[in-house]
mmCIF file of C-alpha atoms in Angstrom:
data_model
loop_
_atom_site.group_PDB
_atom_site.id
_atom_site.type_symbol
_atom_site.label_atom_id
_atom_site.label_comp_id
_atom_site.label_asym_id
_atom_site.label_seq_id
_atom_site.Cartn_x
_atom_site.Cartn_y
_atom_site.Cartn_z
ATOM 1 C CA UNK A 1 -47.744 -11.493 -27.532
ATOM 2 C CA UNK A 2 -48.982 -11.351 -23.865
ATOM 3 C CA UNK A 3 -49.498 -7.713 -23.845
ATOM 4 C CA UNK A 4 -52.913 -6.231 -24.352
ATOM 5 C CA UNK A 5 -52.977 -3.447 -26.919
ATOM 6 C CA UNK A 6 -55.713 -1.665 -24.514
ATOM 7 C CA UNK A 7 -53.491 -1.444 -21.712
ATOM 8 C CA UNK A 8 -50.254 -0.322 -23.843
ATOM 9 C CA UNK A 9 -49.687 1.851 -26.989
ATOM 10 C CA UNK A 10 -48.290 0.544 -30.407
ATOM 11 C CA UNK A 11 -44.639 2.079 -29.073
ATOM 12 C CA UNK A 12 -44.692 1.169 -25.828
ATOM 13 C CA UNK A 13 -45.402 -3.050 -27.090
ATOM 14 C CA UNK A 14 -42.564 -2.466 -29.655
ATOM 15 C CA UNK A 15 -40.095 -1.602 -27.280
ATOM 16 C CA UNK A 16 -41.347 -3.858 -24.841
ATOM 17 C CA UNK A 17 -40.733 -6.374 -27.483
ATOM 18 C CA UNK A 18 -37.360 -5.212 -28.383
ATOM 19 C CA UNK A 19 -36.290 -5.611 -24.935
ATOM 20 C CA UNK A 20 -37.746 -9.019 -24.594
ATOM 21 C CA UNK A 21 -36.051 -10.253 -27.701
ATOM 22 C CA UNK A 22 -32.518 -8.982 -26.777
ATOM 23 C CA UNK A 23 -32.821 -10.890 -23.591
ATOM 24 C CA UNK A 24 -33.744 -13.557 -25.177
ATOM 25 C CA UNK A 25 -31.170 -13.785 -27.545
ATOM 26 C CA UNK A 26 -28.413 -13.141 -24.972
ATOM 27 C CA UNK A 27 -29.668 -15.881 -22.868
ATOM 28 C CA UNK A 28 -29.119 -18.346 -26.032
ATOM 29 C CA UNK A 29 -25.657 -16.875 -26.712
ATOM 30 C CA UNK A 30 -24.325 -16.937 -23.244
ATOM 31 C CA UNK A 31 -21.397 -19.176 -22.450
ATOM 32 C CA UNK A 32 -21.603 -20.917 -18.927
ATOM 33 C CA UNK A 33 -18.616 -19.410 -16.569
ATOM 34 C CA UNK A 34 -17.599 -16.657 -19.237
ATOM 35 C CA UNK A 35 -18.702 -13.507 -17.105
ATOM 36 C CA UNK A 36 -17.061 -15.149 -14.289
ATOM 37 C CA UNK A 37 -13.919 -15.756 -16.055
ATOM 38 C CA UNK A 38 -13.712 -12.174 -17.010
ATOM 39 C CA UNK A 39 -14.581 -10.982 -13.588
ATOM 40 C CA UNK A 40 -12.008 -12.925 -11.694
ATOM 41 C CA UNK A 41 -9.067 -12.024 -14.137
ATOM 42 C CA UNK A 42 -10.112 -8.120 -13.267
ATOM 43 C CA UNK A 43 -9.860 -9.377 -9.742
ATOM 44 C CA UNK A 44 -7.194 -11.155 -9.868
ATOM 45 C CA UNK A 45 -5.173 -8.828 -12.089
ATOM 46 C CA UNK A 46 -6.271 -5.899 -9.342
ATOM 47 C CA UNK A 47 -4.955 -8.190 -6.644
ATOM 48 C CA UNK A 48 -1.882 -8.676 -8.041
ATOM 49 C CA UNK A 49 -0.807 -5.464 -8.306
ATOM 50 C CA UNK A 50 -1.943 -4.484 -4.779
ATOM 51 C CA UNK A 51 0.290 -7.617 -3.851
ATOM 52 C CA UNK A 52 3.370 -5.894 -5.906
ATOM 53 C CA UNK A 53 2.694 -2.182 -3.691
ATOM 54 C CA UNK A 54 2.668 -3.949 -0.473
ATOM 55 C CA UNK A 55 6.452 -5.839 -1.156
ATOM 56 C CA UNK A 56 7.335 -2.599 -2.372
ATOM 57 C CA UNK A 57 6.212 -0.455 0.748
ATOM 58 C CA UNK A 58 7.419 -3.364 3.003
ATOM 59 C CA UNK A 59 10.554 -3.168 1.475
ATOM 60 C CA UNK A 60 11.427 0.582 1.660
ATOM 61 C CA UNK A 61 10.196 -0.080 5.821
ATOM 62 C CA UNK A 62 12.510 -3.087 6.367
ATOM 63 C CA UNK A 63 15.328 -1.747 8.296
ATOM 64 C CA UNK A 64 19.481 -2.660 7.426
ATOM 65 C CA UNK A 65 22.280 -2.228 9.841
ATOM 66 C CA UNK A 66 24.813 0.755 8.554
ATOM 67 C CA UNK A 67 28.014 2.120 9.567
ATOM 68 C CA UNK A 68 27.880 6.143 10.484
ATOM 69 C CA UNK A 69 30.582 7.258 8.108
ATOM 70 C CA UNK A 70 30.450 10.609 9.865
ATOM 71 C CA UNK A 71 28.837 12.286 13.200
ATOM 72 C CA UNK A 72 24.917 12.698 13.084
ATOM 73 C CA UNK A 73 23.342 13.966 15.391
ATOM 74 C CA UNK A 74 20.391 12.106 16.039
ATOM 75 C CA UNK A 75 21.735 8.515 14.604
ATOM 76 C CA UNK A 76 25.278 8.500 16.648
ATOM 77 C CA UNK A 77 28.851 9.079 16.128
ATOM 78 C CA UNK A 78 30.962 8.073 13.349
ATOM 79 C CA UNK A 79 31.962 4.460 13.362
ATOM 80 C CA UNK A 80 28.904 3.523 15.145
ATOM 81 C CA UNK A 81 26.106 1.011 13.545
ATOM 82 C CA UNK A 82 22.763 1.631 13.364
ATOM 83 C CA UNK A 83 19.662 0.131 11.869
ATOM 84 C CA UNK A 84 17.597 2.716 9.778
ATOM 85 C CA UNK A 85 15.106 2.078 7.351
ATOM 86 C CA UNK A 86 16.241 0.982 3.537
ATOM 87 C CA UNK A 87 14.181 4.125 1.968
ATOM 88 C CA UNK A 88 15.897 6.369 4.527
ATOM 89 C CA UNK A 89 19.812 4.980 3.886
ATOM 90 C CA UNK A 90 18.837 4.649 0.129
ATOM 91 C CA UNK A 91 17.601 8.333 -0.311
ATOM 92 C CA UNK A 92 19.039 10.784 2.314
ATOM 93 C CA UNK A 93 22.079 8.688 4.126
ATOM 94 C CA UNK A 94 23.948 7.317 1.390
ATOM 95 C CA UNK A 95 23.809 9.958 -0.826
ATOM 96 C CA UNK A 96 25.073 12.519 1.163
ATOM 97 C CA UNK A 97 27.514 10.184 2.370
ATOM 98 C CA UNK A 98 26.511 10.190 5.970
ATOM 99 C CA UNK A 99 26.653 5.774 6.483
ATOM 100 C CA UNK A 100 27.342 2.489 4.576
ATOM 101 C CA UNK A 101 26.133 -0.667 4.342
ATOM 102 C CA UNK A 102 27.592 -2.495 6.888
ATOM 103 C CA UNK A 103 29.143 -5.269 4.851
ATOM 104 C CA UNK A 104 31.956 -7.249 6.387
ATOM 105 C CA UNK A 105 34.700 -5.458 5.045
ATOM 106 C CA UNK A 106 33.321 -1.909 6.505
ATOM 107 C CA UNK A 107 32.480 -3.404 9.840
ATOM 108 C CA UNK A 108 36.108 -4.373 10.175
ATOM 109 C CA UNK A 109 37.477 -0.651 9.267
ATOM 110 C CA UNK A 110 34.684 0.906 11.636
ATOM 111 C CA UNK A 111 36.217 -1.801 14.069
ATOM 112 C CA UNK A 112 39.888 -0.217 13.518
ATOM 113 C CA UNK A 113 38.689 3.020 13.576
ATOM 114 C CA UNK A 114 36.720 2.540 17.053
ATOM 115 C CA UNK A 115 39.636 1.242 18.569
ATOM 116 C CA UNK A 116 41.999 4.282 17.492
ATOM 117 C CA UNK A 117 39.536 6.823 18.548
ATOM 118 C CA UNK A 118 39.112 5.386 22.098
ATOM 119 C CA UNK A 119 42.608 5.213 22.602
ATOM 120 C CA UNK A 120 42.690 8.857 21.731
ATOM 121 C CA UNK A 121 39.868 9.435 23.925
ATOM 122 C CA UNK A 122 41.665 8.354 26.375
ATOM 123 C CA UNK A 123 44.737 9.794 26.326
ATOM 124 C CA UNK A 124 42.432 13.403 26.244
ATOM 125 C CA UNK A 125 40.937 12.729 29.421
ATOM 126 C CA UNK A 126 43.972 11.300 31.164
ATOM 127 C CA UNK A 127 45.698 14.228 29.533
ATOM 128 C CA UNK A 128 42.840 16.958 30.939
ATOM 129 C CA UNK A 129 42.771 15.130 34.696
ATOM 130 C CA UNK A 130 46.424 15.672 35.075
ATOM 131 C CA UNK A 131 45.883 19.613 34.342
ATOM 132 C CA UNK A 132 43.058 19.627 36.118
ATOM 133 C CA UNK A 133 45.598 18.327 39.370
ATOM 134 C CA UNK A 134 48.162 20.735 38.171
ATOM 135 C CA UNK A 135 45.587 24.133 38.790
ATOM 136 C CA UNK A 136 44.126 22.744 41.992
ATOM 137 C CA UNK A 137 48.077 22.522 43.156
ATOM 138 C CA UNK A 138 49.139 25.449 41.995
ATOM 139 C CA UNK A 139 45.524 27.644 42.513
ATOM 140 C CA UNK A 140 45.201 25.741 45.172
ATOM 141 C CA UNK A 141 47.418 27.404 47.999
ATOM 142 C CA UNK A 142 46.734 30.900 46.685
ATOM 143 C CA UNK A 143 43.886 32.498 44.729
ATOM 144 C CA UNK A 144 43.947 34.232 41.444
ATOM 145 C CA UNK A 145 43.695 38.288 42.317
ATOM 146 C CA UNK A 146 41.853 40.630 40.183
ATOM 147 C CA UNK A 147 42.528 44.448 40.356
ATOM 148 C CA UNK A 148 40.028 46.534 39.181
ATOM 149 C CA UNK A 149 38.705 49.685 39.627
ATOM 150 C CA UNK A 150 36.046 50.522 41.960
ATOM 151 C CA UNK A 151 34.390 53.047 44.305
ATOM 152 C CA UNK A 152 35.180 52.966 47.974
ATOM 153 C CA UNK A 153 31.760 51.349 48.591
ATOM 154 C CA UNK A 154 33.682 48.390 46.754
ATOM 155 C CA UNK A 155 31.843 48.691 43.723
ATOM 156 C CA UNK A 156 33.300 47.236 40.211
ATOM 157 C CA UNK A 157 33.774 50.199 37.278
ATOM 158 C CA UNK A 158 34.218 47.371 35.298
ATOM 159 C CA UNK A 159 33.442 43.153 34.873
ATOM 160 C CA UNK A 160 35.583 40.533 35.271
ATOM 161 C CA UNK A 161 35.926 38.376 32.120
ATOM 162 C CA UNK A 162 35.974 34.964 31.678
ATOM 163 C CA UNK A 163 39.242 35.603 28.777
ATOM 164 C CA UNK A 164 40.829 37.495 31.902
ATOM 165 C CA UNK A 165 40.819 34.451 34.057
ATOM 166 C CA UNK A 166 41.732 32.406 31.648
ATOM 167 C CA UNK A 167 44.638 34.143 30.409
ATOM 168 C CA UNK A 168 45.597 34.423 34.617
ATOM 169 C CA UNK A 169 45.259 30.440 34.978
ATOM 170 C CA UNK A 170 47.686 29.977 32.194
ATOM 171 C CA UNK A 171 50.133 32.438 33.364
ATOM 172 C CA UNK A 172 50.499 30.962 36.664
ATOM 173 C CA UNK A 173 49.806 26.828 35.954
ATOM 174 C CA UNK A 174 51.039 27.049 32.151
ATOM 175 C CA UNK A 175 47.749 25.140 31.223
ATOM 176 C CA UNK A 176 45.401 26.607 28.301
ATOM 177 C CA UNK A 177 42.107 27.170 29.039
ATOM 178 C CA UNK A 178 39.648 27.800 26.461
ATOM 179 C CA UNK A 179 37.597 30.960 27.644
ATOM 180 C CA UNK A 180 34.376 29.329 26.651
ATOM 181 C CA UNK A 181 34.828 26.941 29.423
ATOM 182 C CA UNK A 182 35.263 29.404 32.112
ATOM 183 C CA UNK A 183 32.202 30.237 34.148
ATOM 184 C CA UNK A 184 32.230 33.125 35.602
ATOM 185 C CA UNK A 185 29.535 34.392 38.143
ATOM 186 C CA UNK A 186 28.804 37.864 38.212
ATOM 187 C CA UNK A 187 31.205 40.445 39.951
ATOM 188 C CA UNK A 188 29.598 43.410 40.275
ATOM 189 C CA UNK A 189 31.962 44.176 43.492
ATOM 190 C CA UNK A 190 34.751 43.329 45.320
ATOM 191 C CA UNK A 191 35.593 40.217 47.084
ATOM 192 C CA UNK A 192 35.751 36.296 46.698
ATOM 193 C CA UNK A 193 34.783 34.274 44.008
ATOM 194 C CA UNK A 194 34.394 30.637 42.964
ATOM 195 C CA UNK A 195 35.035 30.455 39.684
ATOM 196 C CA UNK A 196 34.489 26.680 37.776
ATOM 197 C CA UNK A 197 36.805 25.731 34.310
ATOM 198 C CA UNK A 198 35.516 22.591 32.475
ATOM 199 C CA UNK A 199 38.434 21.184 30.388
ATOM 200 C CA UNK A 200 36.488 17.828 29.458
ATOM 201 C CA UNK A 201 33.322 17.067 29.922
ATOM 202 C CA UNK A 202 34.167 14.863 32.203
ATOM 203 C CA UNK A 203 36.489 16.821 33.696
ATOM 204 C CA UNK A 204 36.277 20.184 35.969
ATOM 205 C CA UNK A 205 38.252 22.446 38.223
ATOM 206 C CA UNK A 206 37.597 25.324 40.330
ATOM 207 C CA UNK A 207 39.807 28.313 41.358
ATOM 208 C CA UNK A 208 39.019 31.068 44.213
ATOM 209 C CA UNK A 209 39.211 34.821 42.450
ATOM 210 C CA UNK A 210 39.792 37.411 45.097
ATOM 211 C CA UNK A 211 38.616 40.445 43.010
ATOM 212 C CA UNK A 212 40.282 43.969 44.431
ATOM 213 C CA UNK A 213 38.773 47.429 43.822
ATOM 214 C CA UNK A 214 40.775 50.335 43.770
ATOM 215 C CA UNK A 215 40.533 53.577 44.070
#
């Protein structure tokens, strides 16, 4: 044995020759290619399944067309179609019944339905112009008064309300205004006022309010 028993103790050569021996007799046993073999099925079985999580994360980010079964309010309107991703339709849209696939047999009914509701749509605004014409003719040639009480400085006791005016407009013109779409500046004392109605959005009138104080 190549070791000198001066340089080394009697344990430290018998280990030394333990070692030695096991090498040696893996060397003899070893199969050409076998460590490799083992080593590139861990690899390849590792790369495989990172090839199965990116489909999967490419598939819940492809995006699909869908109809808007109902109003949302940062997709669109109902009957629209959109394109949303497959995770998002799958697990919030569909379920809470918010859009469908667009298949061809939706597309068609979203189709029907798009049709009905701009016809409506447009019967509303044609509808709201021709009140809007019937207030500037009647408002028009005389303005809405409003008594209220006051000091002789021609200060208001009292506001005038947008319900007030709106309740006035109707009497005279016969057309409903919803007091929520009557702006009213503030009156804080007699005189004349521009006040604007919005029956549509796309759609608004004006009326002059002559606002009285009395005594």
């Amino acid at each position: 044995f190549p070791f000198s028993r001066g340089r080394f103790s009697a344990p430290v050569i018998m280990a030394l020759t333990f070692v030695v021996a096991t090498l040696l007799g893996s060397a003899l046993s070893y199969t050409p290619g076998s460590g490799l073999v083992r080593q590139c099925s861990r690899v390849s079985s590792s790369r495989v399944s990172d090839i199965q999580m990116i489909k999967r994360k490419l598939k819940e980010n492809t995006v699909r067309d869908v109809v808007l079964v109902q109003d949302q309010e940062l997709l669109g309107k109902k009957g629209e179609i959109v394109s949303v991703k497959k995770a998002f339709f799958r697990n919030y849209l569909q379920p809470y019944g918010i859009a469908e696939v667009a298949t061809e047999e939706v597309l068609a009914k979203a189709e029907e339905e798009r049709k009905v509701r701009e016809a409506e749509e447009a019967a509303a605004l044609e509808a709201c112009k021709e009140q809007a014409a019937t207030i500037e003719s009647v408002c028009g040639a005389s303005a809405i008064t409003v008594m209220r009480r006051g000091g002789a400085d021609g200060k208001l006791f009292g506001t005038v309300t947008s319900a007030e005016i709106a309740e006035l407009v109707e009497e005279r013109t016969g057309v409903k205004v919803e007091k929520k779409n009557v702006n009213v500046p503030s009156i804080g004392e007699a005189g004349s006022y521009i006040v604007s109605m919005k029956l549509h959005p796309k759609v608004e009138v004006t009326v002059n309010v002559v606002v009285v104080a009395q005594e």
